[in-house]
Coordinates of C-alpha atoms and ligand atoms in Angstrom, one line a residue:
M27 CA 18.4 -7.4 -17.9
K28 CA 18.4 -7.6 -14.1
Q29 CA 17.8 -4.4 -12.2
T30 CA 16.9 -5.4 -8.7
D31 CA 18.3 -7.4 -5.9
A32 CA 15.7 -10.1 -6.1
E33 CA 16.8 -13.5 -5.1
P34 CA 18.6 -14.8 -8.2
V35 CA 18.4 -17.9 -10.4
Q36 CA 15.8 -19.7 -12.4
G37 CA 12.6 -21.0 -10.8
S38 CA 11.4 -24.5 -11.4
D39 CA 7.7 -25.0 -12.1
F40 CA 5.7 -26.8 -14.7
I41 CA 5.9 -24.0 -17.2
R42 CA 9.6 -23.5 -17.0
N43 CA 9.9 -27.3 -17.1
T44 CA 7.9 -27.4 -20.3
I45 CA 10.1 -24.8 -21.8
K46 CA 13.2 -26.8 -20.9
D47 CA 11.7 -29.9 -22.5
D48 CA 10.9 -27.9 -25.6
L49 CA 14.4 -26.6 -25.8
A50 CA 15.8 -30.1 -25.4
V51 CA 14.0 -31.2 -28.6
N52 CA 14.8 -27.9 -30.3
K53 CA 11.1 -27.0 -30.7
N54 CA 10.6 -23.5 -32.2
Q55 CA 14.2 -23.7 -33.4
G56 CA 15.3 -23.2 -29.8
R57 CA 13.5 -19.9 -29.5
V58 CA 11.6 -18.8 -26.3
A59 CA 9.3 -15.8 -26.7
T60 CA 6.7 -14.8 -24.2
R61 CA 4.5 -11.7 -23.8
F62 CA 2.6 -9.8 -21.2
P63 CA -0.7 -8.7 -22.7
P64 CA -2.6 -6.3 -20.4
E65 CA -5.9 -4.7 -21.4
P66 CA -5.5 -1.0 -20.7
N67 CA -8.7 -0.7 -18.8
G68 CA -7.3 -0.1 -15.4
Y69 CA -4.1 0.0 -13.3
L70 CA -2.1 -3.2 -12.7
H71 CA -2.5 -5.1 -9.5
I72 CA -0.3 -7.5 -7.6
G73 CA -2.0 -10.4 -9.5
H74 CA -0.6 -8.9 -12.7
A75 CA 2.8 -8.8 -11.0
K76 CA 2.7 -12.6 -10.9
S77 CA 2.1 -12.7 -14.6
I78 CA 4.8 -10.1 -15.2
C79 CA 7.4 -11.9 -13.1
L80 CA 6.6 -15.1 -14.9
N81 CA 6.7 -13.8 -18.5
F82 CA 9.5 -11.3 -18.1
G83 CA 11.3 -13.6 -15.6
I84 CA 11.4 -16.4 -18.2
S85 CA 12.9 -14.0 -20.7
E86 CA 15.6 -13.1 -18.2
E87 CA 16.3 -16.7 -17.2
F88 CA 16.6 -18.4 -20.6
E89 CA 19.5 -17.5 -22.9
G90 CA 18.2 -15.5 -25.8
A91 CA 14.6 -15.5 -24.7
T92 CA 12.4 -12.4 -25.2
C93 CA 9.2 -11.0 -23.7
N94 CA 7.0 -8.5 -25.5
L95 CA 4.8 -5.9 -23.8
R96 CA 1.5 -5.8 -25.8
F97 CA -1.6 -3.9 -25.0
D98 CA -4.7 -5.8 -25.9
D99 CA -6.6 -2.7 -26.9
T100 CA -9.7 -4.1 -28.7
N101 CA -12.4 -2.5 -26.5
P102 CA -12.3 1.3 -27.2
V103 CA -15.0 2.1 -24.7
K104 CA -13.2 0.9 -21.6
E105 CA -9.7 1.8 -22.5
D106 CA -7.6 4.9 -21.8
V107 CA -4.2 6.3 -22.4
E108 CA -3.8 7.0 -18.6
Y109 CA -3.9 3.3 -18.1
I110 CA -1.3 2.6 -20.8
D111 CA 1.0 5.1 -19.2
S112 CA 0.5 3.6 -15.7
I113 CA 1.1 0.1 -17.0
V114 CA 4.4 1.1 -18.7
E115 CA 5.5 2.8 -15.5
D116 CA 4.7 -0.2 -13.3
V117 CA 6.4 -2.8 -15.5
T118 CA 9.5 -0.5 -15.7
W119 CA 9.4 0.1 -12.0
L120 CA 9.4 -3.6 -11.3
G121 CA 12.7 -3.7 -13.1
F122 CA 11.7 -5.4 -16.4
S123 CA 12.3 -4.3 -20.0
W124 CA 10.5 -5.6 -23.0
N125 CA 11.7 -6.7 -26.4
G126 CA 11.7 -3.9 -28.9
E127 CA 8.9 -1.5 -29.1
I128 CA 5.7 -1.6 -27.1
R129 CA 3.1 -3.5 -29.2
Y130 CA -0.6 -2.9 -29.5
A131 CA -3.2 -5.3 -30.8
S132 CA -4.6 -2.2 -32.6
D133 CA -1.5 -2.2 -34.8
Y134 CA -2.8 -5.4 -36.2
F135 CA -6.4 -4.2 -37.0
E136 CA -5.8 -4.3 -40.8
T137 CA -4.1 -7.7 -40.7
L138 CA -6.9 -9.1 -38.4
Y139 CA -9.4 -7.8 -40.9
D140 CA -7.6 -9.5 -43.8
F141 CA -7.6 -12.8 -41.8
A142 CA -11.3 -12.4 -41.2
V143 CA -11.9 -12.0 -44.9
Q144 CA -9.9 -15.1 -45.5
L145 CA -12.0 -17.0 -43.1
I146 CA -15.1 -15.9 -44.9
K147 CA -13.7 -16.9 -48.2
D148 CA -12.8 -20.3 -46.8
G149 CA -16.4 -20.7 -45.6
K150 CA -15.2 -20.6 -42.0
A151 CA -16.9 -17.3 -40.9
Y152 CA -20.3 -15.7 -41.6
V153 CA -22.2 -12.5 -40.9
C154 CA -25.0 -13.2 -38.4
S155 CA -27.9 -10.8 -38.1
L156 CA -29.6 -12.3 -35.0
S157 CA -30.1 -9.9 -32.1
A158 CA -27.9 -10.3 -29.0
D159 CA -30.8 -11.9 -27.2
E160 CA -31.5 -14.3 -30.0
I161 CA -27.8 -15.2 -30.2
R162 CA -27.9 -16.1 -26.5
E163 CA -31.0 -18.1 -27.0
Y164 CA -29.5 -20.1 -30.0
R165 CA -26.3 -20.7 -28.1
G166 CA -27.9 -23.4 -25.9
T167 CA -26.6 -24.3 -22.4
L168 CA -24.0 -26.4 -20.8
T169 CA -26.4 -29.4 -21.0
E170 CA -28.2 -28.6 -24.3
P171 CA -26.6 -28.1 -27.7
G172 CA -27.1 -24.8 -29.5
K173 CA -29.1 -24.3 -32.7
D174 CA -27.7 -23.1 -36.0
S175 CA -28.3 -19.4 -36.8
P176 CA -30.6 -19.0 -39.8
Y177 CA -27.8 -16.8 -41.3
R178 CA -25.2 -19.6 -41.0
N179 CA -25.4 -20.6 -44.6
R180 CA -25.2 -17.2 -46.2
S181 CA -23.1 -17.3 -49.4
V182 CA -19.4 -16.3 -49.3
E183 CA -20.3 -13.3 -51.6
E184 CA -23.1 -12.1 -49.3
N185 CA -20.8 -12.4 -46.3
L186 CA -18.0 -10.6 -48.0
D187 CA -20.3 -7.8 -49.0
L188 CA -21.9 -7.5 -45.6
F189 CA -18.6 -7.6 -43.7
K190 CA -17.2 -4.8 -45.9
R191 CA -20.3 -2.7 -45.3
M192 CA -20.0 -3.4 -41.6
R193 CA -16.5 -1.9 -41.8
N194 CA -17.8 1.0 -43.9
G195 CA -20.1 2.0 -41.2
D196 CA -23.3 1.2 -43.1
F197 CA -24.9 -0.5 -40.0
S198 CA -25.6 0.5 -36.5
D199 CA -24.1 -1.2 -33.4
G200 CA -25.4 -4.7 -32.9
A201 CA -27.1 -5.0 -36.3
H202 CA -24.6 -7.7 -37.4
I203 CA -21.7 -9.6 -36.1
L204 CA -19.1 -11.8 -37.8
R205 CA -19.0 -15.3 -36.3
A206 CA -16.6 -18.2 -36.7
K207 CA -18.3 -21.2 -38.2
I208 CA -17.3 -24.0 -35.9
D209 CA -19.9 -26.2 -34.2
M210 CA -23.2 -25.2 -32.5
A211 CA -23.4 -28.6 -30.8
S212 CA -19.9 -28.5 -29.3
P213 CA -19.8 -29.4 -25.6
N214 CA -17.4 -26.4 -25.3
I215 CA -19.6 -23.3 -25.6
N216 CA -16.7 -21.2 -26.7
L217 CA -16.7 -23.2 -30.0
R218 CA -20.4 -22.5 -30.7
D219 CA -19.8 -20.1 -33.5
P220 CA -18.1 -17.4 -31.4
A221 CA -18.3 -13.8 -32.4
I222 CA -15.0 -12.6 -33.9
Y223 CA -16.0 -9.0 -35.0
R224 CA -18.6 -6.6 -33.7
I225 CA -19.8 -3.2 -34.7
K226 CA -18.9 -0.5 -32.2
K227 CA -19.1 3.1 -33.4
A228 CA -16.6 4.4 -30.8
E229 CA -13.5 6.4 -31.0
H230 CA -10.4 4.3 -30.3
H231 CA -7.6 5.9 -28.2
R232 CA -5.0 5.0 -30.9
T233 CA -6.8 4.4 -34.2
G234 CA -9.3 7.3 -33.7
D235 CA -12.4 6.8 -35.9
A236 CA -10.6 4.7 -38.5
W237 CA -12.6 1.7 -37.4
C238 CA -16.2 1.1 -36.4
I239 CA -15.8 -2.7 -36.2
Y240 CA -13.6 -4.2 -33.5
P241 CA -12.2 -7.8 -33.3
M242 CA -13.0 -9.8 -30.2
Y243 CA -10.4 -10.8 -27.6
D244 CA -10.2 -14.5 -28.4
Y245 CA -9.8 -13.9 -32.1
T246 CA -7.3 -11.1 -31.6
H247 CA -5.2 -12.6 -29.0
C248 CA -4.0 -15.8 -30.7
I249 CA -3.4 -14.0 -34.0
S250 CA -1.4 -11.3 -32.2
D251 CA 0.7 -14.0 -30.5
A252 CA 1.3 -15.7 -33.8
L253 CA 2.3 -12.5 -35.6
E254 CA 4.8 -11.7 -32.9
G255 CA 6.3 -15.2 -33.0
I256 CA 5.4 -15.9 -29.4
T257 CA 6.3 -19.5 -28.5
H258 CA 4.7 -19.9 -25.1
S259 CA 1.5 -17.9 -24.5
L260 CA 1.0 -18.0 -20.8
C261 CA -2.3 -17.0 -19.3
T262 CA -4.5 -17.7 -16.3
L263 CA -6.8 -20.7 -15.8
E264 CA -10.0 -19.1 -16.9
F265 CA -8.7 -19.3 -20.5
E266 CA -8.3 -23.0 -20.4
D267 CA -11.7 -23.5 -22.1
H268 CA -10.8 -21.0 -24.7
R269 CA -7.7 -22.9 -25.8
P270 CA -9.6 -25.0 -28.4
L271 CA -10.7 -21.7 -30.0
Y272 CA -7.2 -20.3 -29.8
D273 CA -6.0 -23.4 -31.6
W274 CA -8.9 -23.5 -34.1
V275 CA -8.2 -19.9 -35.3
L276 CA -4.5 -20.5 -35.9
D277 CA -5.1 -24.0 -37.4
T278 CA -7.8 -22.7 -39.7
L279 CA -5.8 -19.7 -40.8
K280 CA -2.7 -22.0 -41.2
T281 CA -0.5 -19.3 -39.6
P282 CA 3.2 -20.2 -39.9
C283 CA 3.7 -19.8 -36.2
H284 CA 1.4 -21.5 -33.7
P285 CA 2.2 -20.6 -30.1
Q286 CA 1.4 -23.0 -27.3
Q287 CA -1.1 -21.6 -24.7
I288 CA -0.4 -22.8 -21.2
E289 CA -2.6 -21.8 -18.2
F290 CA -1.6 -21.2 -14.6
S291 CA -3.6 -20.3 -11.6
R292 CA -4.4 -16.6 -10.7
L293 CA -3.0 -15.0 -7.6
N294 CA -5.7 -14.4 -5.0
L295 CA -4.7 -12.4 -1.9
S296 CA -6.5 -12.4 1.4
Y297 CA -8.3 -9.3 2.6
T298 CA -8.5 -7.7 -0.8
V299 CA -10.2 -7.9 -4.2
M300 CA -8.1 -8.1 -7.4
S301 CA -10.2 -7.5 -10.5
K302 CA -9.7 -4.2 -12.3
R303 CA -13.4 -3.7 -12.6
K304 CA -13.8 -3.9 -8.8
L305 CA -10.8 -1.7 -8.1
L306 CA -12.3 0.8 -10.5
Q307 CA -15.5 0.7 -8.5
L308 CA -13.6 1.4 -5.3
V309 CA -12.0 4.4 -7.0
E310 CA -15.1 5.8 -8.7
E311 CA -17.3 5.4 -5.6
G312 CA -14.7 7.1 -3.4
H313 CA -14.0 4.3 -1.1
V314 CA -10.3 5.0 -1.6
N315 CA -8.3 8.0 -2.8
G316 CA -7.5 6.9 -6.3
W317 CA -5.8 4.0 -8.0
D318 CA -2.6 4.6 -6.1
D319 CA -4.2 4.8 -2.7
P320 CA -1.6 3.0 -0.4
R321 CA -4.4 0.6 0.7
M322 CA -5.0 -0.6 -2.9
P323 CA -3.5 -3.9 -4.1
T324 CA -2.4 -2.0 -7.2
I325 CA 1.3 -1.8 -8.1
S326 CA 1.1 1.9 -7.9
G327 CA -0.6 1.8 -4.5
L328 CA 2.0 -0.6 -3.2
R329 CA 4.7 1.6 -4.6
R330 CA 3.2 4.7 -2.9
R331 CA 3.0 2.8 0.3
G332 CA 6.7 2.0 0.2
Y333 CA 6.9 -1.4 -1.3
T334 CA 10.0 -2.2 -3.2
P335 CA 10.3 -4.0 -6.6
T336 CA 12.6 -6.5 -4.9
A337 CA 10.0 -7.4 -2.3
I338 CA 7.3 -7.9 -5.0
R339 CA 9.6 -10.0 -7.2
N340 CA 10.7 -12.1 -4.2
F341 CA 7.0 -12.6 -3.3
C342 CA 6.2 -13.8 -6.8
R343 CA 9.0 -16.2 -6.6
R344 CA 8.0 -17.4 -3.2
I345 CA 4.4 -18.2 -4.2
G346 CA 5.5 -20.0 -7.3
I347 CA 3.5 -21.1 -10.4
S348 CA 1.0 -23.9 -10.5
K349 CA -2.4 -24.9 -11.7
K350 CA -3.9 -25.0 -8.2
D351 CA -6.2 -22.2 -7.1
S352 CA -5.3 -20.8 -3.8
R353 CA -5.6 -17.7 -1.7
I354 CA -2.3 -16.3 -0.4
D355 CA -2.2 -14.7 3.0
M356 CA -1.4 -11.0 2.9
G357 CA 1.2 -11.8 5.6
V358 CA 3.4 -13.5 3.0
L359 CA 3.6 -10.4 0.9
E360 CA 4.4 -8.3 4.1
E361 CA 7.0 -10.8 5.2
C362 CA 8.8 -10.4 1.8
L363 CA 8.7 -6.6 2.3
R364 CA 10.1 -6.8 5.8
D365 CA 12.9 -9.0 4.6
D366 CA 13.9 -6.5 2.0
L367 CA 13.4 -3.4 4.1
N368 CA 15.2 -4.8 7.1
D369 CA 18.2 -5.1 4.9
T370 CA 18.0 -1.7 3.1
A371 CA 16.0 0.8 5.2
L372 CA 18.0 3.3 7.3
R373 CA 17.1 3.5 10.9
V374 CA 15.7 6.7 12.4
M375 CA 13.7 7.7 15.5
G376 CA 10.1 8.9 15.2
V377 CA 7.6 9.3 17.9
L378 CA 4.0 8.6 16.8
E379 CA 2.2 9.7 20.0
P380 CA 4.4 12.1 21.7
L381 CA 4.6 12.4 25.5
K382 CA 6.6 15.4 26.8
V383 CA 9.5 14.6 29.1
V384 CA 11.4 17.4 31.0
I385 CA 14.8 16.3 32.3
R386 CA 15.1 18.3 35.5
N387 CA 18.8 18.1 36.1
Y388 CA 19.8 18.8 32.4
P389 CA 21.1 22.3 31.8
E390 CA 18.6 24.7 30.4
G391 CA 19.4 25.9 26.8
Q392 CA 22.0 23.2 26.2
T393 CA 22.1 21.0 23.1
E394 CA 24.4 18.1 22.4
T395 CA 24.5 15.6 19.6
V396 CA 24.3 11.8 19.9
E397 CA 25.9 9.8 17.1
L398 CA 23.8 6.9 15.9
M399 CA 24.4 4.2 13.3
N400 CA 22.2 4.4 10.2
H401 CA 22.0 0.6 10.0
P402 CA 23.0 -1.7 12.9
L403 CA 24.4 -4.4 10.6
K404 CA 25.9 -2.1 8.0
P405 CA 28.6 0.2 9.3
E406 CA 29.3 1.3 5.7
L407 CA 26.0 3.1 5.7
G408 CA 27.5 5.6 8.2
T409 CA 26.2 7.4 11.2
R410 CA 24.2 10.6 11.9
N411 CA 24.1 13.1 14.7
V412 CA 20.8 13.5 16.5
P413 CA 20.3 16.5 18.8
F414 CA 19.5 16.0 22.4
S415 CA 18.2 18.6 24.9
K416 CA 16.4 19.2 28.1
V417 CA 12.9 18.6 26.8
I418 CA 12.3 15.5 24.7
Y419 CA 9.3 13.5 23.5
I420 CA 8.9 9.8 24.1
E421 CA 6.2 7.4 22.9
R422 CA 3.1 7.6 25.1
S423 CA 2.9 3.9 25.2
D424 CA 6.4 3.7 26.6
F425 CA 5.1 5.0 29.9
M426 CA 2.7 3.3 32.3
E427 CA 1.7 4.8 35.6
D428 CA 1.0 1.5 37.1
P429 CA 3.2 -0.9 35.1
P430 CA 3.0 -4.7 35.3
K431 CA 6.2 -6.5 36.4
K432 CA 7.6 -7.2 32.9
F433 CA 7.1 -3.7 31.6
F434 CA 10.8 -2.7 31.0
R435 CA 10.0 0.8 30.0
L436 CA 9.2 3.9 32.0
G437 CA 7.0 4.2 35.1
P438 CA 7.1 6.3 38.3
G439 CA 10.5 5.7 39.9
K440 CA 11.7 3.5 37.0
E441 CA 14.8 3.9 35.0
V442 CA 15.1 3.4 31.3
R443 CA 17.8 4.0 28.6
L444 CA 17.2 6.6 26.0
R445 CA 18.6 5.1 22.7
G446 CA 22.1 6.4 22.3
A447 CA 21.8 9.0 25.0
Y448 CA 21.3 8.8 28.8
Y449 CA 19.5 6.7 31.5
I450 CA 16.6 8.6 32.8
T451 CA 14.4 8.0 35.9
C452 CA 10.9 9.3 36.2
T453 CA 10.3 11.4 39.3
D454 CA 7.0 13.1 38.7
V455 CA 3.9 12.7 36.5
V456 CA 2.2 16.0 35.7
K457 CA -1.5 15.7 35.0
D458 CA -4.3 18.0 33.7
E459 CA -6.3 18.8 36.9
A460 CA -9.6 18.7 35.1
T461 CA -9.3 15.6 33.0
G462 CA -6.6 13.7 34.9
E463 CA -4.8 13.2 31.6
I464 CA -1.0 12.9 31.7
K465 CA 0.5 16.1 30.3
E466 CA 4.2 15.5 30.9
L467 CA 6.8 13.6 32.8
V468 CA 9.6 15.0 34.9
C469 CA 12.7 12.9 34.9
T470 CA 16.3 13.1 36.0
H471 CA 19.2 11.8 33.9
D472 CA 22.4 10.2 35.0
P473 CA 25.1 12.4 33.3
E474 CA 27.5 9.4 33.6
S475 CA 25.3 7.1 31.5
R476 CA 25.9 8.8 28.2
G477 CA 26.0 6.3 25.3
G478 CA 24.5 3.6 27.6
G479 CA 26.4 2.4 30.6
T480 CA 27.4 3.6 34.0
P481 CA 30.5 3.4 36.2
D482 CA 28.6 1.3 38.7
G483 CA 27.6 -1.1 36.0
R484 CA 23.9 -1.2 37.0
K485 CA 21.6 -2.8 34.6
V486 CA 18.7 -1.1 32.8
K487 CA 16.6 -3.4 30.7
G488 CA 14.6 -1.2 28.5
T489 CA 15.7 1.1 25.7
I490 CA 13.2 3.6 24.2
H491 CA 13.3 6.0 21.3
W492 CA 13.0 9.8 21.7
V493 CA 13.3 13.1 19.8
S494 CA 14.4 16.5 21.1
A495 CA 11.3 18.7 21.4
E496 CA 13.1 21.8 20.2
H497 CA 14.7 20.2 17.2
A498 CA 12.2 17.5 16.0
C499 CA 10.0 18.0 13.0
S500 CA 6.3 17.6 13.3
A501 CA 4.8 15.1 10.8
E502 CA 1.6 13.6 9.7
I503 CA 1.6 9.8 9.7
R504 CA -0.9 7.7 7.9
L505 CA -1.4 4.3 9.3
Y506 CA -3.0 1.7 7.1
D507 CA -4.8 -1.4 7.9
R508 CA -6.5 -4.1 5.8
L509 CA -8.9 -2.5 3.3
F510 CA -11.4 -5.3 4.0
L511 CA -12.4 -7.0 7.2
S512 CA -13.2 -10.3 5.5
E513 CA -10.5 -12.6 4.3
N514 CA -12.5 -13.2 1.2
P515 CA -14.6 -10.1 0.6
E516 CA -16.5 -11.9 -2.3
K517 CA -17.3 -15.0 -0.4
G518 CA -20.5 -16.6 -1.5
G519 CA -21.1 -13.8 -4.0
A520 CA -21.2 -11.1 -1.4
D521 CA -21.0 -7.5 -2.3
F522 CA -17.3 -6.8 -1.5
R523 CA -18.1 -3.2 -0.5
E524 CA -20.0 -4.5 2.5
S525 CA -16.8 -5.7 4.2
L526 CA -14.8 -2.6 3.7
N527 CA -12.8 -1.8 6.8
P528 CA -14.0 1.6 8.2
D529 CA -10.7 1.9 10.0
S530 CA -8.4 1.1 7.2
L531 CA -6.8 4.6 7.4
T532 CA -5.9 6.3 10.7
I533 CA -4.2 9.7 10.5
I534 CA -1.8 10.9 13.2
R535 CA -1.4 14.6 12.8
D536 CA 1.2 15.6 15.3
A537 CA 3.9 13.0 15.4
R538 CA 7.6 14.1 15.8
V539 CA 10.5 12.8 13.9
E540 CA 14.3 13.4 13.8
P541 CA 15.2 16.7 12.2
A542 CA 17.3 15.0 9.5
L543 CA 14.1 13.7 7.9
A544 CA 13.1 17.2 6.8
N545 CA 15.3 16.6 3.8
A546 CA 14.4 13.0 3.0
K547 CA 13.5 12.3 -0.6
P548 CA 9.9 11.5 -1.3
G549 CA 9.4 7.7 -1.6
T550 CA 12.3 6.8 0.7
V551 CA 11.5 4.2 3.3
F552 CA 12.9 4.4 6.8
Q553 CA 12.7 2.1 9.8
F554 CA 11.3 4.1 12.7
E555 CA 13.0 2.2 15.4
R556 CA 10.7 -0.1 17.4
Q557 CA 7.7 1.1 15.3
G558 CA 7.9 -0.1 11.7
Y559 CA 8.8 1.0 8.3
F560 CA 7.6 4.4 7.0
C561 CA 7.9 6.0 3.6
V562 CA 8.0 9.7 2.8
E563 CA 4.6 10.2 1.1
P564 CA 5.5 10.6 -2.5
R565 CA 2.7 13.0 -3.4
D566 CA 1.8 15.0 -0.3
S567 CA 4.9 15.3 1.8
R568 CA 6.7 18.7 1.9
A569 CA 9.8 19.7 3.8
E570 CA 7.7 22.1 5.9
A571 CA 4.8 19.7 6.3
L572 CA 6.1 16.1 6.4
V573 CA 3.8 13.2 5.7
F574 CA 4.7 9.5 6.1
N575 CA 2.9 6.4 5.1
R576 CA 3.4 3.4 7.4
T577 CA 4.6 0.8 4.9
V578 CA 4.4 -2.1 7.3
T579 CA 4.8 -2.8 11.0
L580 CA 7.9 -4.5 12.3
K581 CA 6.1 -7.8 13.1
D582 CA 3.1 -9.4 11.8
T583 CA 0.6 -8.1 14.3
W584 CA -2.2 -9.9 12.5
A585 CA -0.7 -13.3 12.8
K586 CA -0.1 -12.7 16.5
L587 CA -3.6 -11.5 17.1
S588 CA -5.2 -14.5 15.4
Q589 CA -2.9 -16.8 17.4
E590 CA -3.9 -15.2 20.6
G591 CA -7.5 -14.9 19.6
Ligands
ATP615 P1 -8.7 -8.3 -14.2 O1 -9.7 -9.3 -14.0 O2 -8.1 -7.8 -13.0 O3 -9.2 -7.2 -15.1 P2 -7.5 -9.5 -16.4 O4 -7.0 -10.9 -16.5 O5 -8.7 -9.1 -17.2 O6 -7.5 -9.0 -14.9 P3 -5.6 -8.4 -18.2 O7 -5.2 -7.0 -18.4 O8 -6.3 -9.1 -19.3 O9 -6.3 -8.5 -16.9 O10 -4.3 -9.3 -17.8 C1 -3.0 -9.3 -18.3 C2 -2.4 -10.6 -17.9 O11 -2.3 -10.6 -16.5 C3 -3.2 -11.7 -18.3 O12 -2.3 -12.7 -18.9 C4 -3.8 -12.3 -17.1 O13 -4.0 -13.6 -17.2 C5 -2.8 -11.9 -16.0 N1 -3.5 -11.7 -14.7 C6 -4.5 -10.9 -14.4 N2 -4.9 -11.1 -13.1 C7 -4.0 -12.0 -12.6 C8 -3.9 -12.7 -11.3 N3 -4.7 -12.3 -10.3 N4 -2.9 -13.6 -11.2 C9 -2.1 -13.9 -12.2 N5 -2.2 -13.3 -13.4 C10 -3.1 -12.4 -13.6
MG616 MG1 -9.9 -8.3 -18.4

């Protein structure tokens, strides 16, 4: 089901091509089934969006295909219901829907246990009683083979008994583990008798205290895929070396369904970190204000900042799917956002740094309204009336006392057009006597220039935005910059926290915006003309105390800076 305006049609990449080839030979009886399998140990980030768009995207693009949402909840200590709820919200917000009910690996705990018993009976798994340190020692290294555990040849009966007692809670954490019996000399360390069950006396958020042994990820994942009839199990490249184990488990258990694991490269984005563990650290150490801080690369942070599902889906399509590792410039994501917002966001006027302007020859106490289009390219989006009066605010940066030649805005004696209203000419600059700071400008307006144009046809190059002082709403505006100063905050194993940008958040407390914005719905994004895109802060904004997040600037100021620099 398609719920956004994302650019349509099927992508073409090596995974989709594999699926097409499989369909051509009627593999899996022509079925295509994918899944998105997050571990509920944190909020989703933009990297997950890549995986979501791939898995759910395929289910939308291929006739009859499905995509399951499955929580890989095998580690009770790190997982939380808050994370489950946020993940469900994020996938839904991106516009995707899953096949049937939400699945949980924990729903399969009993089946997974039975499969483990079967492995023991087949002589393919054993209970090992080495300590964690010893197991590490016996495992060998990349260049040296491992050594067999002294417990490797326990009898089936003894293994069955011990495993049952592990389940019953007879042993403490770490006393024993269940291991697959594969090959301690394998060049692939993942095949050196990997652990498949461990004792963990911890409460699980779904199964409570029903279990004190928990299956390991590699063992759980392939079986969950098989149980759900997944055909293509898509994951990121770090699992490539785990694929032989994925296949070993399913081959050894002779599961009727054997999904094909295919790996693709992770998304890395410049000027940020992406792992949930590191994002959690940013939250817990107070470097940001929660998982949905608008500076975070989380889906909830991007949403709060004003990103749209369409922009994120188009971004994922634009970066594509491959096996090549790369770091995508943040500018690409921002460009996708601008493309969408330019199309959809209504235009308004907001003055970030107000400079008071008194129009000397405009009647005291008079108010008139100026009709402005809500979107310059979409007349169907209508117009609005903006009040105009004798005292207005303009942007401080639109006035220069000693302007260079090409400054087509306001300066002493210069004339400028007020958007939709009059031409004004600056006649006086009022300064604070002590500090010399400019306090206000005095201007005259040409009453015949209303709407932009004069009988004498004289040209005025610049048009600036403004608000009526008496009518405008005061607003807090939060300006965001990169969260990190370094393009790759983890370069060379660096502590990413050392490159945090101390100026990633700037708060403007007394901006002024058009009165119509007092009633804007939280989360709505507007284009403040000439300034950028701003979103009504979803959590903190109130009609009587407006707060906006700057979603993105109008142009990529960073690209410009680095070109100039
Ligand atoms: P993290 O390291 O951030 O915790 P993870 O891979 O452990 O990520 P999971 O919850 O296990 O997170 O991931 C769910 C799915 O999302 C997996 O299939 C994983 O491969 C994919 N995924 C995670 N990060 C990225 C990324 N940066 N780019 C693309 N896919 C990703
Ligand atoms: Mg993980």
